Amino acid sequence: MKKIFTTMLVLLIIVIGCREKAPEITQTIELSEEMKSYFVNYEVGTKWIYQDTMDLNNYDTIELISKEKFDVIDGTNIKKGYELYYKPSKSKDFKVLVTPGINNWYYVKVDPMVTAAGAVTFENNNGEWVGTVNYYDSIEISGNIYHKVIESETTNMYHYMVKVSKNNGIVFFYRMQGGAMWAAYKLIKTIDP
């Protein structure tokens, strides 16, 4: 019996010693200040008020309900991102996921949280907006001038096209319904908590 116990103890020590160790985290990747200024640097409770440019009596208010940090472990890297949850009064609720990547690559997804609805995405590679993103030094939207604006679109009917201004958030978005333009909302006011 003592021999069996000793053999089992030796086998247990061998098995424990042979287990693969978790990879050691060698790099922490965080969002750049540039990305935060477009998508993250807003306080929970902030409200953006929009007016429909097609029907001036139609308004929508979008409130930032929550902002959570999250970590993604990718091999020996840990990526530190954010998830922001927005609740409009008329439009569809949505989340904005902001994730850093290796070699100064950043990815943002404006997600309407509906199965089969495409998300609006923004990608930045080492300071350059890439993919479906258009960048404007400044644009005019119904008499308002915005600087450092990025624009992206998708086939999603909730946020067909989204324009985001640095330090202002979403300044314009289209809402579609049944393939037709439902509303073209422009930012008219921001209320800080």
PDB file of C-alpha atoms in Angstrom, residues 20-92:
ATOM      1  CA  GLU A  20       1.735  24.210 -19.200  1.00  0.00           C
ATOM      2  CA  LYS A  21       2.212  27.521 -17.465  1.00  0.00           C
ATOM      3  CA  ALA A  22       0.050  30.488 -18.468  1.00  0.00           C
ATOM      4  CA  PRO A  23       1.972  32.838 -20.753  1.00  0.00           C
ATOM      5  CA  GLU A  24       3.519  35.798 -19.000  1.00  0.00           C
ATOM      6  CA  ILE A  25       2.086  39.181 -20.024  1.00  0.00           C
ATOM      7  CA  THR A  26       4.912  41.113 -21.660  1.00  0.00           C
ATOM      8  CA  GLN A  27       3.052  44.087 -23.126  1.00  0.00           C
ATOM      9  CA  THR A  28       0.097  46.217 -22.042  1.00  0.00           C
ATOM     10  CA  ILE A  29      -1.599  48.025 -24.932  1.00  0.00           C
ATOM     11  CA  GLU A  30      -3.768  51.035 -24.081  1.00  0.00           C
ATOM     12  CA  LEU A  31      -5.807  53.494 -26.100  1.00  0.00           C
ATOM     13  CA  SER A  32      -4.089  56.595 -27.372  1.00  0.00           C
ATOM     14  CA  GLU A  33      -5.260  59.982 -26.130  1.00  0.00           C
ATOM     15  CA  GLU A  34      -6.407  60.678 -29.707  1.00  0.00           C
ATOM     16  CA  MET A  35      -8.802  57.701 -29.655  1.00  0.00           C
ATOM     17  CA  LYS A  36     -10.049  58.603 -26.190  1.00  0.00           C
ATOM     18  CA  SER A  37     -10.799  62.170 -27.325  1.00  0.00           C
ATOM     19  CA  TYR A  38     -13.090  60.850 -30.073  1.00  0.00           C
ATOM     20  CA  PHE A  39     -14.849  57.995 -28.266  1.00  0.00           C
ATOM     21  CA  VAL A  40     -14.106  57.673 -24.531  1.00  0.00           C
ATOM     22  CA  ASN A  41     -13.585  61.003 -22.743  1.00  0.00           C
ATOM     23  CA  TYR A  42     -17.243  61.532 -21.837  1.00  0.00           C
ATOM     24  CA  GLU A  43     -18.840  61.235 -18.405  1.00  0.00           C
ATOM     25  CA  VAL A  44     -21.732  58.911 -17.686  1.00  0.00           C
ATOM     26  CA  GLY A  45     -24.869  61.050 -17.694  1.00  0.00           C
ATOM     27  CA  THR A  46     -23.745  63.258 -20.594  1.00  0.00           C
ATOM     28  CA  LYS A  47     -26.622  63.966 -23.006  1.00  0.00           C
ATOM     29  CA  TRP A  48     -26.419  64.906 -26.671  1.00  0.00           C
ATOM     30  CA  ILE A  49     -29.494  66.580 -28.188  1.00  0.00           C
ATOM     31  CA  TYR A  50     -30.094  66.139 -31.920  1.00  0.00           C
ATOM     32  CA  GLN A  51     -32.480  67.753 -34.391  1.00  0.00           C
ATOM     33  CA  ASP A  52     -33.645  66.039 -37.561  1.00  0.00           C
ATOM     34  CA  THR A  53     -32.591  68.141 -40.562  1.00  0.00           C
ATOM     35  CA  MET A  54     -35.487  66.657 -42.606  1.00  0.00           C
ATOM     36  CA  ASP A  55     -38.159  67.433 -39.972  1.00  0.00           C
ATOM     37  CA  LEU A  56     -37.124  70.319 -37.726  1.00  0.00           C
ATOM     38  CA  ASN A  57     -39.811  69.344 -35.171  1.00  0.00           C
ATOM     39  CA  ASN A  58     -38.221  65.916 -34.635  1.00  0.00           C
ATOM     40  CA  TYR A  59     -35.618  65.692 -31.845  1.00  0.00           C
ATOM     41  CA  ASP A  60     -33.682  62.856 -30.241  1.00  0.00           C
ATOM     42  CA  THR A  61     -31.622  62.851 -27.041  1.00  0.00           C
ATOM     43  CA  ILE A  62     -28.867  60.302 -26.531  1.00  0.00           C
ATOM     44  CA  GLU A  63     -27.544  59.699 -23.009  1.00  0.00           C
ATOM     45  CA  LEU A  64     -24.349  57.895 -22.015  1.00  0.00           C
ATOM     46  CA  ILE A  65     -25.659  55.332 -19.508  1.00  0.00           C
ATOM     47  CA  SER A  66     -22.457  53.426 -18.690  1.00  0.00           C
ATOM     48  CA  LYS A  67     -18.743  53.339 -19.459  1.00  0.00           C
ATOM     49  CA  GLU A  68     -16.795  50.221 -18.535  1.00  0.00           C
ATOM     50  CA  LYS A  69     -13.137  49.303 -18.957  1.00  0.00           C
ATOM     51  CA  PHE A  70     -12.344  45.818 -20.216  1.00  0.00           C
ATOM     52  CA  ASP A  71      -9.184  43.783 -20.808  1.00  0.00           C
ATOM     53  CA  VAL A  72      -8.505  41.326 -23.614  1.00  0.00           C
ATOM     54  CA  ILE A  73      -5.607  38.913 -23.172  1.00  0.00           C
ATOM     55  CA  ASP A  74      -4.090  38.089 -26.542  1.00  0.00           C
ATOM     56  CA  GLY A  75      -1.153  35.727 -26.096  1.00  0.00           C
ATOM     57  CA  THR A  76       1.404  37.686 -24.112  1.00  0.00           C
ATOM     58  CA  ASN A  77      -0.394  41.027 -24.639  1.00  0.00           C
ATOM     59  CA  ILE A  78      -3.141  42.602 -22.590  1.00  0.00           C
ATOM     60  CA  LYS A  79      -5.308  45.094 -24.487  1.00  0.00           C
ATOM     61  CA  LYS A  80      -7.190  47.684 -22.418  1.00  0.00           C
ATOM     62  CA  GLY A  81     -10.401  48.911 -24.026  1.00  0.00           C
ATOM     63  CA  TYR A  82     -13.748  50.506 -23.223  1.00  0.00           C
ATOM     64  CA  GLU A  83     -17.405  49.685 -23.723  1.00  0.00           C
ATOM     65  CA  LEU A  84     -19.831  52.620 -23.644  1.00  0.00           C
ATOM     66  CA  TYR A  85     -23.602  52.099 -23.572  1.00  0.00           C
ATOM     67  CA  TYR A  86     -25.884  54.790 -25.020  1.00  0.00           C
ATOM     68  CA  LYS A  87     -29.658  55.118 -24.668  1.00  0.00           C
ATOM     69  CA  PRO A  88     -31.490  57.409 -27.118  1.00  0.00           C
ATOM     70  CA  SER A  89     -35.024  58.645 -26.540  1.00  0.00           C
ATOM     71  CA  LYS A  90     -36.137  57.693 -30.093  1.00  0.00           C
ATOM     72  CA  SER A  91     -33.365  55.879 -31.910  1.00  0.00           C
ATOM     73  CA  LYS A  92     -32.069  52.394 -31.104  1.00  0.00           C
TER      74      LYS A  92
END
